[in-house]
mmCIF file of C-alpha atoms in Angstrom:
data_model
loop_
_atom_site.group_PDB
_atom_site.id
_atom_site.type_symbol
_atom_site.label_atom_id
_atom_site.label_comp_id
_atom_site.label_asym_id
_atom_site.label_seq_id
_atom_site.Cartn_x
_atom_site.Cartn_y
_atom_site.Cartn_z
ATOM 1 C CA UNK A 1 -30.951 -78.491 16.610
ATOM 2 C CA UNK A 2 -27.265 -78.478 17.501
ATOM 3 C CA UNK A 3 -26.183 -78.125 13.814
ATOM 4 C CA UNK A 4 -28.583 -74.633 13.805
ATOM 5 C CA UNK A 5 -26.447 -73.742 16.331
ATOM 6 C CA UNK A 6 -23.432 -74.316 15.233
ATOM 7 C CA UNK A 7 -24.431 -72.416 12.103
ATOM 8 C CA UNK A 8 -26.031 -69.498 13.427
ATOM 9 C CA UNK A 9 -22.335 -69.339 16.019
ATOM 10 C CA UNK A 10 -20.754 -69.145 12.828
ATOM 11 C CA UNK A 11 -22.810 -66.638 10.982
ATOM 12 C CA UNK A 12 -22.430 -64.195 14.387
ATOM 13 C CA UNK A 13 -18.179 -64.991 14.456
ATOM 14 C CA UNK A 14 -17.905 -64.145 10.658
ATOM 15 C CA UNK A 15 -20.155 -60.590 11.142
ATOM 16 C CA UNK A 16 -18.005 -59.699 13.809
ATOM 17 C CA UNK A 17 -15.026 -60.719 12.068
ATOM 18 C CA UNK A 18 -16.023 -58.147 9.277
ATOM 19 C CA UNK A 19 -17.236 -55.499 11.416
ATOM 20 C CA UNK A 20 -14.210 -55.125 13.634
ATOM 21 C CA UNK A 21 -11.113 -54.221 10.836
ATOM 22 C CA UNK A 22 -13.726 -51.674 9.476
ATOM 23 C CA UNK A 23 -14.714 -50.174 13.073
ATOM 24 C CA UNK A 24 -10.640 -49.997 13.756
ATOM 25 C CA UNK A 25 -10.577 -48.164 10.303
ATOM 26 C CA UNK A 26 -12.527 -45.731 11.171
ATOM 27 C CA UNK A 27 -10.673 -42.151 10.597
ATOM 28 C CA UNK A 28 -10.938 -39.680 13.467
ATOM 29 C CA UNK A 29 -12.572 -36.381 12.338
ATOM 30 C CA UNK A 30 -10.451 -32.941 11.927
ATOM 31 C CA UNK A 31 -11.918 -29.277 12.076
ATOM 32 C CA UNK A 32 -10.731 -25.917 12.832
ATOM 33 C CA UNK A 33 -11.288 -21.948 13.015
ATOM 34 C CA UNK A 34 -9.245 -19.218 11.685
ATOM 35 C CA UNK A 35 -8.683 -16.599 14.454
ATOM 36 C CA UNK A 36 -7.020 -13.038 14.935
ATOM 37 C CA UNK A 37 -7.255 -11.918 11.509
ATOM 38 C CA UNK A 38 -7.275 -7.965 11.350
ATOM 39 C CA UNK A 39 -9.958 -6.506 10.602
ATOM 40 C CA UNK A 40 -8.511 -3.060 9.243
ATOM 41 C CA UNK A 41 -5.825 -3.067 6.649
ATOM 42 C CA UNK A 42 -2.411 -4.096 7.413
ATOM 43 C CA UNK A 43 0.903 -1.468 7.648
ATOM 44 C CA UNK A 44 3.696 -3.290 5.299
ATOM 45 C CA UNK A 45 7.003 -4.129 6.930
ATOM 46 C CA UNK A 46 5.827 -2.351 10.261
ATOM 47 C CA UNK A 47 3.050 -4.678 10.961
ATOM 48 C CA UNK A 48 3.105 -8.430 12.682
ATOM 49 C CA UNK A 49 -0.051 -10.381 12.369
ATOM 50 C CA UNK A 50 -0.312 -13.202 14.803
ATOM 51 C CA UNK A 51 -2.963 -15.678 13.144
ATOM 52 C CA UNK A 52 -4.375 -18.490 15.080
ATOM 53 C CA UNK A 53 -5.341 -22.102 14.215
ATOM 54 C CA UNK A 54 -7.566 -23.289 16.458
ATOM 55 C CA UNK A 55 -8.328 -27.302 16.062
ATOM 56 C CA UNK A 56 -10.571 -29.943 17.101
ATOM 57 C CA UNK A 57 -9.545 -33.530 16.975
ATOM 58 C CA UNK A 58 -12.053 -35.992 17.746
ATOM 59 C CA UNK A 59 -11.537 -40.111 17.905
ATOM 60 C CA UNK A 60 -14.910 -41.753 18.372
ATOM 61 C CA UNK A 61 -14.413 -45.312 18.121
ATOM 62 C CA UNK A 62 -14.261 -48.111 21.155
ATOM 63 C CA UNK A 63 -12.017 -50.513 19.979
ATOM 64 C CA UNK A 64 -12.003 -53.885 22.347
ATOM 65 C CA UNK A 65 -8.515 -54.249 24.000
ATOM 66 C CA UNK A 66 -6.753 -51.060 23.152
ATOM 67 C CA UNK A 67 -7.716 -49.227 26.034
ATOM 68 C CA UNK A 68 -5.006 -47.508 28.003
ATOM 69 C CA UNK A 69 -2.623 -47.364 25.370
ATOM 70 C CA UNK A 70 -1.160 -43.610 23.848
ATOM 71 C CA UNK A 71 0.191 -43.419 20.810
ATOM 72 C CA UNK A 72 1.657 -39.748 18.811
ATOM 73 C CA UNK A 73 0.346 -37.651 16.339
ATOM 74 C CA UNK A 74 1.027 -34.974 14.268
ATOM 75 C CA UNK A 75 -1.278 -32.210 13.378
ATOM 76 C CA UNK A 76 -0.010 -29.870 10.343
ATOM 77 C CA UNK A 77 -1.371 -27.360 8.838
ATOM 78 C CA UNK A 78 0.153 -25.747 5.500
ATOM 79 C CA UNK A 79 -0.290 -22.174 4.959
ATOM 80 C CA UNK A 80 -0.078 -20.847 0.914
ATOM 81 C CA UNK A 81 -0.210 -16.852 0.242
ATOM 82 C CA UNK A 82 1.774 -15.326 -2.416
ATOM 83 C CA UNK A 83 5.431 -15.524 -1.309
ATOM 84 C CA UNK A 84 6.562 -12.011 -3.285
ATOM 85 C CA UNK A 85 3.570 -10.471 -0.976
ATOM 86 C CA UNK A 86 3.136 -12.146 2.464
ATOM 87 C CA UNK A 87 5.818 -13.661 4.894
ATOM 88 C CA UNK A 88 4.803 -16.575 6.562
ATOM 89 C CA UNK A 89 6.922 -17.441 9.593
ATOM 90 C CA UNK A 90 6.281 -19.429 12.716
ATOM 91 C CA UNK A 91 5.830 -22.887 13.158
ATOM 92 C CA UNK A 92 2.817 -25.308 12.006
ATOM 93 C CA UNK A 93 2.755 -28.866 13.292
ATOM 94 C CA UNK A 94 1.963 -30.213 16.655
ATOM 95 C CA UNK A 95 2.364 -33.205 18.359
ATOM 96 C CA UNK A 96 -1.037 -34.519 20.256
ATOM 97 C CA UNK A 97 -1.017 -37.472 22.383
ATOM 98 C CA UNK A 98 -4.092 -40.018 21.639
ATOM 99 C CA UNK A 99 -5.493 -42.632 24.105
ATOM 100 C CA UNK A 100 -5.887 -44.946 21.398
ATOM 101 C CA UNK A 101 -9.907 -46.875 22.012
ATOM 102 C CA UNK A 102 -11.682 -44.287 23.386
ATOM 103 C CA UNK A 103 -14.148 -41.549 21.895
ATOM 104 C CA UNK A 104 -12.330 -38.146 23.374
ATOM 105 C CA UNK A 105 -11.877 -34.833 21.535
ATOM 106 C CA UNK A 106 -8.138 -32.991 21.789
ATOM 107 C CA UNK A 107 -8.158 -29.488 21.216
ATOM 108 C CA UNK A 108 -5.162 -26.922 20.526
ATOM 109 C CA UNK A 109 -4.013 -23.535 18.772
ATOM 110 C CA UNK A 110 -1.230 -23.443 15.965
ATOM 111 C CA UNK A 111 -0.189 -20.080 15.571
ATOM 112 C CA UNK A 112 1.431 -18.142 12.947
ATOM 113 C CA UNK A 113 3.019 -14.543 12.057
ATOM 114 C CA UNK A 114 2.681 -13.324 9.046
ATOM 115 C CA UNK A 115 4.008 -9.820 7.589
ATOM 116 C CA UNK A 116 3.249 -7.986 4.616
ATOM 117 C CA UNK A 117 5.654 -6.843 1.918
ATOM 118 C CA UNK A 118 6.061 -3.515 0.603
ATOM 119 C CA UNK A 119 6.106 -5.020 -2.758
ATOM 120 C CA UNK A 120 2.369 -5.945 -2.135
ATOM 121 C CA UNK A 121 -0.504 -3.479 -4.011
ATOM 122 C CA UNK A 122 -1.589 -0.869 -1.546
ATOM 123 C CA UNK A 123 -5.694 -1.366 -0.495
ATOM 124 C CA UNK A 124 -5.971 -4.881 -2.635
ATOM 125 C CA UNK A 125 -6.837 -8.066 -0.857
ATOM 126 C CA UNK A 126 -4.701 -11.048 -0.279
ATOM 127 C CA UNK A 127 -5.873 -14.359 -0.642
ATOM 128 C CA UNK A 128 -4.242 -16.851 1.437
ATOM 129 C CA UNK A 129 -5.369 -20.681 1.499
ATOM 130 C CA UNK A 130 -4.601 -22.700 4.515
ATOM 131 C CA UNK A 131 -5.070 -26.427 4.810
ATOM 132 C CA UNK A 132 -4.981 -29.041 8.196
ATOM 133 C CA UNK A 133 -4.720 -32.724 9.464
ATOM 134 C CA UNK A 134 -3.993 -34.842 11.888
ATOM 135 C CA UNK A 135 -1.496 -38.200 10.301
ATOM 136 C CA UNK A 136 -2.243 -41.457 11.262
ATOM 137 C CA UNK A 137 -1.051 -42.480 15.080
ATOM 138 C CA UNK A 138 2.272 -43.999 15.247
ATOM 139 C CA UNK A 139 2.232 -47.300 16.100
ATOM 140 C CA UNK A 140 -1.735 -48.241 16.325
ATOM 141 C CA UNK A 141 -4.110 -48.828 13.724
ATOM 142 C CA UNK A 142 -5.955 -45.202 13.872
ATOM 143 C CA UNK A 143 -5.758 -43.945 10.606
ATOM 144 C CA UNK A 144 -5.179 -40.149 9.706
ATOM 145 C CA UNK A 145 -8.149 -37.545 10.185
ATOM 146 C CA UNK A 146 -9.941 -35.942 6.780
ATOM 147 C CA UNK A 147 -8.478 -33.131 6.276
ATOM 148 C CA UNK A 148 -9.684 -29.635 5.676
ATOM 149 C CA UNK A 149 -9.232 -26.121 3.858
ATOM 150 C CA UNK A 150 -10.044 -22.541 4.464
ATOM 151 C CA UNK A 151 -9.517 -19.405 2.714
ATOM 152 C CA UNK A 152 -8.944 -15.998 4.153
ATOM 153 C CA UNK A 153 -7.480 -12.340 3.363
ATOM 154 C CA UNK A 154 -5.221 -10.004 4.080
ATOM 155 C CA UNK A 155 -5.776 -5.890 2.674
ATOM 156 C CA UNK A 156 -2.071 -3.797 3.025
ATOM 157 C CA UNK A 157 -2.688 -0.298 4.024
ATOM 158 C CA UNK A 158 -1.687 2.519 1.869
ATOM 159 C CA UNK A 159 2.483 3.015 1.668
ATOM 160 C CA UNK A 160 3.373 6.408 0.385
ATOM 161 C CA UNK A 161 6.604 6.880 -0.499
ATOM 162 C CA UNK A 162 7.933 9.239 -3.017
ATOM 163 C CA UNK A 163 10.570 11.111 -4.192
ATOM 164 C CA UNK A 164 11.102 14.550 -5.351
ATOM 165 C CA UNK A 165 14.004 16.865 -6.865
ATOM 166 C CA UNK A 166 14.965 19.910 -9.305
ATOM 167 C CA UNK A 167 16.389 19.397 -12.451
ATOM 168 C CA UNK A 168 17.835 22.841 -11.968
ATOM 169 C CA UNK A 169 18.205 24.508 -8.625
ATOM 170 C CA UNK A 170 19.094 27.564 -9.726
ATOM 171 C CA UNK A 171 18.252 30.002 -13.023
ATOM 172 C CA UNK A 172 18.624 33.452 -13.560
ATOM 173 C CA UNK A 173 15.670 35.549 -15.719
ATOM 174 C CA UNK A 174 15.403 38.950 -16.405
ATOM 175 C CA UNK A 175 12.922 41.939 -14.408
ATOM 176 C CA UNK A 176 9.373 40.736 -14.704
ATOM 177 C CA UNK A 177 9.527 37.707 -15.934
ATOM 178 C CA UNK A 178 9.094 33.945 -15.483
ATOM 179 C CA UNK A 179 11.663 31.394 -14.288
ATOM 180 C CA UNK A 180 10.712 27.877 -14.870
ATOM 181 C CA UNK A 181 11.861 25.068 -12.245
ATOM 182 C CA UNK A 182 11.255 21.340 -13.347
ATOM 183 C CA UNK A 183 10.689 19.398 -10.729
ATOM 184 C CA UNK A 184 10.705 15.387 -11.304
ATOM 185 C CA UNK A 185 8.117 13.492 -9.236
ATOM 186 C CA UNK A 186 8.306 9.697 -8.683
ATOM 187 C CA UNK A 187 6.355 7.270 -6.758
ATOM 188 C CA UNK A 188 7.502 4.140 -5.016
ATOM 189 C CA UNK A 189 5.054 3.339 -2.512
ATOM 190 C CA UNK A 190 2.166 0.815 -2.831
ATOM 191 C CA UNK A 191 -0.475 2.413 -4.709
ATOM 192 C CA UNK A 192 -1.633 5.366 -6.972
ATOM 193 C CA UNK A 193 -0.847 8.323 -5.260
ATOM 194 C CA UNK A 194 -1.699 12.054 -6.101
ATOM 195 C CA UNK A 195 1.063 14.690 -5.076
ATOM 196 C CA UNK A 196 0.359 17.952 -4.036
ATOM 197 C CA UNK A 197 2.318 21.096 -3.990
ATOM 198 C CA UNK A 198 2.849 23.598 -1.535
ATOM 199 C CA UNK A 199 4.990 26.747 -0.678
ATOM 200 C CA UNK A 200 6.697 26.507 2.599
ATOM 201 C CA UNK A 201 8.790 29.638 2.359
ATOM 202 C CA UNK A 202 9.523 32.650 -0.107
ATOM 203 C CA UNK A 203 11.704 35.138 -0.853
ATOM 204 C CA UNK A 204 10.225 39.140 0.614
ATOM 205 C CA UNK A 205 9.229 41.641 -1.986
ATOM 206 C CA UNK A 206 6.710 41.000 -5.032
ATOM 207 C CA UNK A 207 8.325 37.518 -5.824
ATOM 208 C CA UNK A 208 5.788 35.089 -6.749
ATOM 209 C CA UNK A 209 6.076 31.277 -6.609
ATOM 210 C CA UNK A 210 2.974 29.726 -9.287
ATOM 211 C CA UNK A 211 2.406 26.512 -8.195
ATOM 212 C CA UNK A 212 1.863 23.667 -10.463
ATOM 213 C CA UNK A 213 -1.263 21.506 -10.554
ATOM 214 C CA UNK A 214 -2.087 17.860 -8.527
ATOM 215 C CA UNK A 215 -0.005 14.961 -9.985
ATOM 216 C CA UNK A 216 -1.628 11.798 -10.520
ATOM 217 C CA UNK A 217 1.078 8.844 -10.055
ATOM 218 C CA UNK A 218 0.787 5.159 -11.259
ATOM 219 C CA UNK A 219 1.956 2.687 -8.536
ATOM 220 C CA UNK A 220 5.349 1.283 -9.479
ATOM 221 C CA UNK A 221 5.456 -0.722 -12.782
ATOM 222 C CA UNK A 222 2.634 1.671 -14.373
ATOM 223 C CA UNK A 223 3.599 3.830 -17.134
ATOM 224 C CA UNK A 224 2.960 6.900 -15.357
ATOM 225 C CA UNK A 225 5.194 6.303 -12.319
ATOM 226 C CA UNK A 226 7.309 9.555 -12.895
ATOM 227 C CA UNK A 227 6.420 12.671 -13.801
ATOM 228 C CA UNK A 228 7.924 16.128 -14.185
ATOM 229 C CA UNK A 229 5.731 19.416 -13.086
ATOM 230 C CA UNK A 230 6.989 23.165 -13.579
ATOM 231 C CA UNK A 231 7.039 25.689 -10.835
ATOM 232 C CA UNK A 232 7.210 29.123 -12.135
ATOM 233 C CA UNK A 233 8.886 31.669 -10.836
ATOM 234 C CA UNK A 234 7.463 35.431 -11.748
ATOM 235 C CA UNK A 235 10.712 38.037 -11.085
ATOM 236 C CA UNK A 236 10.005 41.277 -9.248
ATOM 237 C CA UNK A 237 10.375 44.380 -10.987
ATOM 238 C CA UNK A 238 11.762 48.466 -11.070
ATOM 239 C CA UNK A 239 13.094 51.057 -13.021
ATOM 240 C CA UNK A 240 16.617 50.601 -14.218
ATOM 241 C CA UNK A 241 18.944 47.723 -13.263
ATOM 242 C CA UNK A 242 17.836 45.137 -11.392
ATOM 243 C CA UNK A 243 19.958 42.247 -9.712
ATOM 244 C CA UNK A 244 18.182 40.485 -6.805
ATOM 245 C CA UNK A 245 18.027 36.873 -5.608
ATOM 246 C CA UNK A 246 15.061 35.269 -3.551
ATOM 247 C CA UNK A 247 14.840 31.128 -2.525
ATOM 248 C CA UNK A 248 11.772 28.975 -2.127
ATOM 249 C CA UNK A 249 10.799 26.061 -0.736
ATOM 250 C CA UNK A 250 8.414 23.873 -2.398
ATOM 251 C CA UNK A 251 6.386 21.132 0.291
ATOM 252 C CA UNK A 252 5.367 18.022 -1.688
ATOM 253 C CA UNK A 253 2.889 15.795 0.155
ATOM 254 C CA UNK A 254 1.597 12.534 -1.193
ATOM 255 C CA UNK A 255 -1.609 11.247 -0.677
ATOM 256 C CA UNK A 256 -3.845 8.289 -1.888
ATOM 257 C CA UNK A 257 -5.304 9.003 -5.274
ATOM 258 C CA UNK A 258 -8.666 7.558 -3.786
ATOM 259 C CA UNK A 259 -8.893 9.052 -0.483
ATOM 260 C CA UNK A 260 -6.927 12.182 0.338
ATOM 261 C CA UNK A 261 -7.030 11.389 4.376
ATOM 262 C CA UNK A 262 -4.367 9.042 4.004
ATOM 263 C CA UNK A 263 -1.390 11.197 3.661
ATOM 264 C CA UNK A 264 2.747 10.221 3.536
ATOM 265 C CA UNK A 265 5.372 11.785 4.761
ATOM 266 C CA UNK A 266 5.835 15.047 2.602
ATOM 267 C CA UNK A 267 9.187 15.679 0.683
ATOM 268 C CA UNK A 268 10.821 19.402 0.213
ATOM 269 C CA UNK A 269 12.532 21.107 -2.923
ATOM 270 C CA UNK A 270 14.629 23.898 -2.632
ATOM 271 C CA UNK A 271 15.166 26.511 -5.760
ATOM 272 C CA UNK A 272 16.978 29.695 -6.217
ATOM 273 C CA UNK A 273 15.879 32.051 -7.997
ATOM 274 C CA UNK A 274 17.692 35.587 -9.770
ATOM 275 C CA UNK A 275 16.862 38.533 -11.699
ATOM 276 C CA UNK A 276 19.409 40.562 -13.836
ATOM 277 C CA UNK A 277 18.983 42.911 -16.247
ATOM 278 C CA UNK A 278 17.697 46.575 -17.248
ATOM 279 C CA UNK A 279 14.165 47.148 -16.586
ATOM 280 C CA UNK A 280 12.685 49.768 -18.947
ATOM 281 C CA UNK A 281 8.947 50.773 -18.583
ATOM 282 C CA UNK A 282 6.940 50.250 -21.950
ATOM 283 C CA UNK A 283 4.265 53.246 -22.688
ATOM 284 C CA UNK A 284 0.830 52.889 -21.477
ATOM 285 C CA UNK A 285 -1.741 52.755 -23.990
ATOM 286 C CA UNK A 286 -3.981 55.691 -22.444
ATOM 287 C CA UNK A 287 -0.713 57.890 -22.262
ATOM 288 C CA UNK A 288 -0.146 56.588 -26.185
ATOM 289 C CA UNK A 289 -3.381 57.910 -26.951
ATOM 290 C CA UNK A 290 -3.009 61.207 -25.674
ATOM 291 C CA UNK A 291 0.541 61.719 -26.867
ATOM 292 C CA UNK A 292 -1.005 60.919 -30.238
ATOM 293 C CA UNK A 293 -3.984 63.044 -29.822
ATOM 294 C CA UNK A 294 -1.278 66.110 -28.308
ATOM 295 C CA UNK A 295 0.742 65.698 -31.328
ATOM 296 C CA UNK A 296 -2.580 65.967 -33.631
ATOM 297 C CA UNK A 297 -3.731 68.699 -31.717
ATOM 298 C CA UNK A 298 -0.418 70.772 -31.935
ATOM 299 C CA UNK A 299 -0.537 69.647 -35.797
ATOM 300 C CA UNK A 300 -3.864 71.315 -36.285
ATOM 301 C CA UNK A 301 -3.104 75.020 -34.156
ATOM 302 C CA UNK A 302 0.399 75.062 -36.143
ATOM 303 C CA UNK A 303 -1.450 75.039 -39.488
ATOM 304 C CA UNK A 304 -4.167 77.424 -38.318
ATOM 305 C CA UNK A 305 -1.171 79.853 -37.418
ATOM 306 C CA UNK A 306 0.125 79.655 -40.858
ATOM 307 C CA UNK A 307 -3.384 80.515 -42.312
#
């Protein structure tokens, strides 16, 4: 009867000699929420996005004899978006105090900034992958937590920028005529942009500005980046020598190629424009007609005379 004992003692002693390592094994568990992500696109270079990481760290085990003492750990989190788009600043671990042996849940916020580049495609998600854990605690036998990923996204808003200029500021034509101005267009915001032209001042008198259609712009890399458009100039007019002079002011306003309510800063172009030279009225067809008819008509009474 004793030697059952004895056995069954021993059975009980070697179970809990198992059991125990693999209870004080037993890794705490690790979650967490992403927070304060915008929900609108994002201005580049203007714009600070303050992105929180808020964690859960939960130990559940009782281990025998370890109550009361605190060890350290370290909760990181590593934060991967594309480094010629996003800047990631601000810091990511935290230090968390654990009362080692006891089931209790610590709870915190890592926060972050991040800033988008102007290099970054206008109105084209950002994928950005983040990952957390807690390490093991110094000093005691609770291992590290499981660790865990997310995913999230950041759009840029629309960046106009573009530039604008005359080849030729000023050109001379004669009386009723056209003056051509080329006028380079290039874009270097974030995204296809269409420019559109405008008169913002003109000369008095029967000048005429003739505007040139909508440009369609690549974003910057694209093969259609820079373009050059003609504004035409159509020269006022009289009898005789003319020698006059009138300036415009062309208004070019970029907007987004795919919606025209987001608008950039507009750019000016000045050109000069002059007219020189003799102006002599050409013969009107109807007054042609009936100088021709007159002359046939005089023709025809001259030879009756004769008769």
């Amino acid at each position: 009867m004793s030697m059952n004992l004895l056995r069954t003692a021993g059975v009980a002693f070697l179970a809990l000699a198992v059991l125990a390592p693999a209870a004080a094994a037993q890794a705490p568990t690790f979650s967490f929420s992403i927070d304060g992500l915008p929900t609108q696109p994002v201005t580049p270079i203007e714009q600070t996005v303050n992105v929180e990481f808020n964690y859960k760290y939960s130990t559940k085990m009782q281990l025998q004899g370890a109550g009361g003492l605190v060890g350290n750990a370290q909760v990181t989190f590593d934060v991967q978006c594309p480094q010629d788009k996003i800047l990631v600043s601000g810091g990511t671990t935290q230090i968390i105090s654990v009362e080692v042996g006891t089931s209790n849940d610590y709870t915190g916020t890592v926060t972050i900034q991040l800033q988008v580049l102007r290099e970054a495609p206008g109105l084209a998600p950002i994928q950005c992958t983040v990952s957390g854990g807690v390490g093991q605690v110094v000093a005691t036998a609770v291992p590290a937590s499981n660790p865990e990923s997310k995913s999230f996204a950041l759009t840029p808003d629309y960046l106009p920028y573009i530039e604008a200029s005359a080849s030729s500021k000023l050109r001379q034509g004669g009386p009723q005529k056209q003056i051509p101005f080329a006028i380079d267009v290039s874009n270097f915001g974030n995204a296809a942009t269409k420019v559109v032209f405008s008169i913002e001042s003109s000369p008095k008198g029967s000048w005429q500005g003739l505007l040139p259609d909508p440009a369609l712009l690549d974003a910057p890399g694209g093969s259609q980046q820079t373009k050059q458009v003609v504004f035409n100039v159509a020269t006022p007019y009289k009898n005789g020598w003319n020698n006059d002079e009138g300036g415009f002011t062309i208004t070019v306003t970029p907007e987004y190629q795919y919606n025209s309510e987001k608008k950039g800063s507009p750019q000016q172009v000045t050109v000069l424009a002059r007219v020189r030279g003799v102006y002599v009225p050409s013969i009107e067809p109807m007054v042609m007609v009936a100088a021709i008819l007159g002359s046939a008509l005089i023709l025809r009474l001259t030879k009756d005379d004769e008769i």
